[in-house]
mmCIF file of C-alpha atoms in Angstrom:
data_model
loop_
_atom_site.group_PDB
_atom_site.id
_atom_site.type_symbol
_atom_site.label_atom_id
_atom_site.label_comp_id
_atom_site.label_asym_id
_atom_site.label_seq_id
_atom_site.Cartn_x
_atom_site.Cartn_y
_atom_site.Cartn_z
ATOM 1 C CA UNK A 618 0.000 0.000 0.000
ATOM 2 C CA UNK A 619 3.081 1.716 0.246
ATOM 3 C CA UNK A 620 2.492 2.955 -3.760
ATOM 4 C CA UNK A 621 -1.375 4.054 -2.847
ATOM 5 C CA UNK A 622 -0.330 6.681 -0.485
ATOM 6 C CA UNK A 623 -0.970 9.989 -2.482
ATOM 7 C CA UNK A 624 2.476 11.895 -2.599
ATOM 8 C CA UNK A 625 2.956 15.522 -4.412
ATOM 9 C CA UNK A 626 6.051 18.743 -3.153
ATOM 10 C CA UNK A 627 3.698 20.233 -1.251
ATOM 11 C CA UNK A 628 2.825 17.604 0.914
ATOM 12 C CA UNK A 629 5.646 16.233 1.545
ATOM 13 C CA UNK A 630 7.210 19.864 2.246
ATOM 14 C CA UNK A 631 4.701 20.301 4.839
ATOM 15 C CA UNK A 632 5.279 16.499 6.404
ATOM 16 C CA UNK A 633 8.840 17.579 6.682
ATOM 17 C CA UNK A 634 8.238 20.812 8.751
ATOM 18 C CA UNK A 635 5.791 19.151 10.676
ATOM 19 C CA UNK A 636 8.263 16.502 11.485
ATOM 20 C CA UNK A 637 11.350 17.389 11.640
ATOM 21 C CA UNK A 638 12.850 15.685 14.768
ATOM 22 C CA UNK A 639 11.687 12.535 13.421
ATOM 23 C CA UNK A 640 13.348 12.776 10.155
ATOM 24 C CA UNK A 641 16.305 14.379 11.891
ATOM 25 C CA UNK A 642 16.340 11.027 14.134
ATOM 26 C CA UNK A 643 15.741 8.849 10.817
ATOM 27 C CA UNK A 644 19.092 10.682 9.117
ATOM 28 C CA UNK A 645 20.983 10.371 12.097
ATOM 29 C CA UNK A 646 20.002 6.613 13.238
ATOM 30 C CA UNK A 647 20.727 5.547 8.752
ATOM 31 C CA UNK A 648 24.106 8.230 8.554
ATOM 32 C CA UNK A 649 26.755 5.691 7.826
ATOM 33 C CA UNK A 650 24.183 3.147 5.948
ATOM 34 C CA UNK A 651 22.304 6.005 3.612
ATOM 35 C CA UNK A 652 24.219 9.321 3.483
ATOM 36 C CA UNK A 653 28.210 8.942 4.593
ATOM 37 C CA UNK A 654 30.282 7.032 2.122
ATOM 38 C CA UNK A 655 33.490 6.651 3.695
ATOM 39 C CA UNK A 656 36.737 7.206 1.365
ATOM 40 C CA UNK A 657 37.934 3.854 -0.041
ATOM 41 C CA UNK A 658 40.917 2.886 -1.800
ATOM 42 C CA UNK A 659 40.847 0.247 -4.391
ATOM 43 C CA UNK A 660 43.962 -1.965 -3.977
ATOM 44 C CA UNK A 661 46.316 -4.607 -5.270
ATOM 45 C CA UNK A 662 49.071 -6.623 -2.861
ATOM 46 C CA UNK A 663 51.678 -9.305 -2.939
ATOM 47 C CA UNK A 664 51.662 -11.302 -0.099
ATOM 48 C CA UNK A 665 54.275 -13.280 1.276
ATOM 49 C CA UNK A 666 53.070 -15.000 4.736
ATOM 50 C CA UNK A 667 54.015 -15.854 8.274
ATOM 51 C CA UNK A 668 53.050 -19.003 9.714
ATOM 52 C CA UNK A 669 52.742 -18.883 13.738
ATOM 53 C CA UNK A 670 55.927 -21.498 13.415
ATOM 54 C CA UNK A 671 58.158 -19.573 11.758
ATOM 55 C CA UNK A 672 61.721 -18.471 13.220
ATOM 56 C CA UNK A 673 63.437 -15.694 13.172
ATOM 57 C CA UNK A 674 65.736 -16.876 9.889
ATOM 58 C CA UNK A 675 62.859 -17.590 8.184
ATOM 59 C CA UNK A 676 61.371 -14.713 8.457
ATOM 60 C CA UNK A 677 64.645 -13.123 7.548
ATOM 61 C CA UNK A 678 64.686 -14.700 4.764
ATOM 62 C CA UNK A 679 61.030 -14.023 3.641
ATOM 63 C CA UNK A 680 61.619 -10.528 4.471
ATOM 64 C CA UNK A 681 64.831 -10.774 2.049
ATOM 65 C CA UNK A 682 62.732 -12.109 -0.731
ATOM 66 C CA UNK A 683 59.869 -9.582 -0.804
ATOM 67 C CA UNK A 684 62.614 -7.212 -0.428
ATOM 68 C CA UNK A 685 63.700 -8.517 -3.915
ATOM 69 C CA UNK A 686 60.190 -8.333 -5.332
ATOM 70 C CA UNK A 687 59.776 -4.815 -4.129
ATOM 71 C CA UNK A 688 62.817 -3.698 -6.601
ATOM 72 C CA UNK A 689 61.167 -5.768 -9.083
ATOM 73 C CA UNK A 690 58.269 -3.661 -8.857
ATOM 74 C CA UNK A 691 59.901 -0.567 -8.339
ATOM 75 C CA UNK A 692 61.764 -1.308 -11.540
ATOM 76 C CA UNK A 693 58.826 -1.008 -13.410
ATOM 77 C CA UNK A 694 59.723 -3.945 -16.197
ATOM 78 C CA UNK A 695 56.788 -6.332 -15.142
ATOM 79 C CA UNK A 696 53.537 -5.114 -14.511
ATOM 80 C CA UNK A 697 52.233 -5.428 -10.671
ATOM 81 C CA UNK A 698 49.436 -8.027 -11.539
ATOM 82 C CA UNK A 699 51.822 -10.138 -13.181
ATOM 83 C CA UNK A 700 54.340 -9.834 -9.866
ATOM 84 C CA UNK A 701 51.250 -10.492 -7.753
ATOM 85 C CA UNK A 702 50.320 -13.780 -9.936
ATOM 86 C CA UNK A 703 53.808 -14.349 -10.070
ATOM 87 C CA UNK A 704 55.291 -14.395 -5.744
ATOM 88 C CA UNK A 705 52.000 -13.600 -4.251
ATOM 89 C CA UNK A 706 51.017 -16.015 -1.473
ATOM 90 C CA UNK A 707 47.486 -14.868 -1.156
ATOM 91 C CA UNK A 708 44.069 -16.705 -3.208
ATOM 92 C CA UNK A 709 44.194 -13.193 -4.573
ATOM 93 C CA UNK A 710 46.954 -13.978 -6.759
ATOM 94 C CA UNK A 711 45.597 -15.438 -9.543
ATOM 95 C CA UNK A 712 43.745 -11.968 -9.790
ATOM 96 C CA UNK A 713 46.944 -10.283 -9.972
ATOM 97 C CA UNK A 714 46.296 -9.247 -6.018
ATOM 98 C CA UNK A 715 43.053 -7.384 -6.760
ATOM 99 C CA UNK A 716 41.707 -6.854 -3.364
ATOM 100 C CA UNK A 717 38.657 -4.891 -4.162
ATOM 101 C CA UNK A 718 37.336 -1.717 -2.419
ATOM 102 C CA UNK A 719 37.839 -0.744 0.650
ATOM 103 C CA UNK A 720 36.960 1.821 2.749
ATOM 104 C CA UNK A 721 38.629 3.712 6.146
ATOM 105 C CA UNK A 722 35.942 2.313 8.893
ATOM 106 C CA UNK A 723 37.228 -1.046 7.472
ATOM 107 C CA UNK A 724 34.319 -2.336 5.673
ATOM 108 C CA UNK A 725 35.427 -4.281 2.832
ATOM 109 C CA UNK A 726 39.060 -4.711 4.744
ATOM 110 C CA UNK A 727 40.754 -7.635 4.022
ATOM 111 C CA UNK A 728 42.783 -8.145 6.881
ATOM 112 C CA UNK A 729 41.519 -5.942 9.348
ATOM 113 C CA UNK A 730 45.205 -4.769 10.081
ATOM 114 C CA UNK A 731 45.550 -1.396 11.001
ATOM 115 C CA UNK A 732 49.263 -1.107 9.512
ATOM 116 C CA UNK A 733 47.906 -2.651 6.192
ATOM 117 C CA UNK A 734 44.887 -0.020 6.007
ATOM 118 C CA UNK A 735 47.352 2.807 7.194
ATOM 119 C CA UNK A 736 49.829 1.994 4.693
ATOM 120 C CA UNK A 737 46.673 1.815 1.994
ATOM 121 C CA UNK A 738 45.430 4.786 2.852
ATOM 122 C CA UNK A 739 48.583 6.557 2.961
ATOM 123 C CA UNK A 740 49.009 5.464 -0.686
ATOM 124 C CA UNK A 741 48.216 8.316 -4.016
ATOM 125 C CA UNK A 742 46.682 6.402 -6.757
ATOM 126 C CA UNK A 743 49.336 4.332 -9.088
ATOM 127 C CA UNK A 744 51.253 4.548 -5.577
ATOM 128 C CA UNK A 745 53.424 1.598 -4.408
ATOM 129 C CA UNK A 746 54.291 0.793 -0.679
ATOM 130 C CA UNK A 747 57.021 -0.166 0.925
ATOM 131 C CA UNK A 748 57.433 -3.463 2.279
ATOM 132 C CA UNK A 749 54.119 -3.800 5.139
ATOM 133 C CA UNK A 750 54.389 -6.249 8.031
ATOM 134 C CA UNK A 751 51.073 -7.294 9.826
ATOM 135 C CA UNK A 752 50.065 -10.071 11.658
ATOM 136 C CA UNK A 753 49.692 -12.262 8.530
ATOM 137 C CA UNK A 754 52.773 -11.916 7.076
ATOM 138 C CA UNK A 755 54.487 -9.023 4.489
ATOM 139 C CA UNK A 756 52.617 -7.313 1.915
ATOM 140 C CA UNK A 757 53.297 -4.751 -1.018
ATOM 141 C CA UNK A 758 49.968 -2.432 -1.730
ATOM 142 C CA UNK A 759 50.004 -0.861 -4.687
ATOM 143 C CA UNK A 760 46.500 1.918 -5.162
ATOM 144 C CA UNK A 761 44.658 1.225 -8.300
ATOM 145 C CA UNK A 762 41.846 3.643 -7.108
ATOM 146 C CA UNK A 763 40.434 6.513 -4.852
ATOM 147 C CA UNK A 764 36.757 7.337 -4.292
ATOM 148 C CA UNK A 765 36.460 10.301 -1.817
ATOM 149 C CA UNK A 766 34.062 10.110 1.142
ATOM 150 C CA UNK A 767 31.380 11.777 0.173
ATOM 151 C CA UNK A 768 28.501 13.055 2.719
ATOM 152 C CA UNK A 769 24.615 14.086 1.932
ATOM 153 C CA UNK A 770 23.524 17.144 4.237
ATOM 154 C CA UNK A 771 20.276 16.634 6.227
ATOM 155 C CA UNK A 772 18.864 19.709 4.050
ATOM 156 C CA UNK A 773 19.684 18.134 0.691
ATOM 157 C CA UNK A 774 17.626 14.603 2.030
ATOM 158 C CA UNK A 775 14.768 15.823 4.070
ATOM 159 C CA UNK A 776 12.532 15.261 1.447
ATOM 160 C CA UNK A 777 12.889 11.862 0.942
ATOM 161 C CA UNK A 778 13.136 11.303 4.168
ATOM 162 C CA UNK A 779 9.799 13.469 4.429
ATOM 163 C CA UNK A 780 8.400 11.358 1.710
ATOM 164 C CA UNK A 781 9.559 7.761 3.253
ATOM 165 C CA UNK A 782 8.001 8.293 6.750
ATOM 166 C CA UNK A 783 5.155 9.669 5.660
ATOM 167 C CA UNK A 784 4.379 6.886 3.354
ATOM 168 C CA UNK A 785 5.724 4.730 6.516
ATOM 169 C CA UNK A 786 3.066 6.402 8.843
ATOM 170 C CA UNK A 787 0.097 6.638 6.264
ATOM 171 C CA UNK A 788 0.539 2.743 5.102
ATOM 172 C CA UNK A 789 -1.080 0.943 7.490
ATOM 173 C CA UNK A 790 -4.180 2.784 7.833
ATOM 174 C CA UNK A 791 -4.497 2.568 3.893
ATOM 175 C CA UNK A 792 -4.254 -0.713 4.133
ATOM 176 C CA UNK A 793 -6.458 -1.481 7.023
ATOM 177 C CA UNK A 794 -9.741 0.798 5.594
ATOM 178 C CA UNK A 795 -8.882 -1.597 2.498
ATOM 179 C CA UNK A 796 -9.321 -4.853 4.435
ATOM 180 C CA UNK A 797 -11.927 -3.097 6.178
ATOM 181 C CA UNK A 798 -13.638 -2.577 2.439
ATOM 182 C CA UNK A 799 -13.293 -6.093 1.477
ATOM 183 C CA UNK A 800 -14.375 -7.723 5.559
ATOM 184 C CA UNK A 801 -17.770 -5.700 4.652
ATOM 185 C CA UNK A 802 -18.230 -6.781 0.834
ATOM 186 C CA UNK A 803 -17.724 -10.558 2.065
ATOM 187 C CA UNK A 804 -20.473 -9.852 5.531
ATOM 188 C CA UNK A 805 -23.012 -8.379 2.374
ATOM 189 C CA UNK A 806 -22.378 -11.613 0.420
ATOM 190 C CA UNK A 807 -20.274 -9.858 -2.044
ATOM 191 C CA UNK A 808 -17.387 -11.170 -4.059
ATOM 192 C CA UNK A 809 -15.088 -8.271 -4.076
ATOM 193 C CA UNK A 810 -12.839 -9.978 -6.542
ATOM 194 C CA UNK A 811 -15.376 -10.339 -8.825
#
């Protein structure tokens, strides 16, 4: 019944005056779902990991090797997909490291590691890291991509948000004279479907 409610500027202006605490409350309560995009970073990595085993000289030694792979990439010859498909250690690999989006409030993080995020973050797009160690191992980030956050004002979305709780609030009763229309066809031996 949502689509039966009768909607038109004027109305929906004057819902919004009427009530605005309650869309204030509705903006507030749906800021980070509807109208804050946090800034997210698009990213590729080469992984080399850690495992909870591993000495000291072997984690020299990894550290050596993605030190090699970093000059690779610095060098430029071979593109950064094909060094990701190439030493990465992560399922990303065969993807040439391609991580995805992800934003600062860590929502599409893959690791959850602060030092990988800051080090993402950090990054200009086409930007390569240095060598990052987190919890999982060592990792070179490499930016593909920047979307900046991006915020609607409470002004710019009070009428939809007008429009939404109105229809919200004016629903039910739309639907309930309906059943009410239909309970007193069927009690006068009327087929309203007919």
């Amino acid at each position: 019944f949502r689509t039966e409610v009768p909607v038109d500027e004027a109305t929906v202006a004057a819902y919004g005056a009427d009530n605005e605490d309650a869309c204030r409350a509705y903006y507030d309560e749906n800021y980070d779902r509807l109208y804050h995009k946090p800034r997210r970073v698009q990213a590729r990595q080469i992984m080399m990991a850690f495992a909870a085993t591993d000495d000291d000289a072997v984690r020299d030694e990894i550290k050596s090797r993605m030190d090699d792979v970093l000059a690779e990439v610095k060098a430029g010859e071979i593109e950064f997909e094909e060094l990701a498909k190439k030493y990465s250690e992560h399922h990303t690999a065969r993807f040439g490291g391609d991580l995805g989006y992800f934003d600062e409030k860590r929502e599409g993080d893959p690791y959850g590691q602060e030092a990988f995020r800051s080090a993402a973050f950090a990054l200009e797009q086409g930007e390569v890291s240095k060598v990052v160690e987190t919890d999982l191992g060592l990792h070179i980030i490499r930016v593909e991509a920047i979307e900046e956050a991006t915020t609607k004002d409470f002004e710019e979305v009070l009428p939809e948000i007008a429009e939404r709780l109105m229809v919200d609030e004016q629903a039910p009763e739309l639907a309930r004279q309906y059943a009410e229309e239909i309970a007193a066809s069927f009690s006068q031996g009327q087929d309203p479907l007919e």
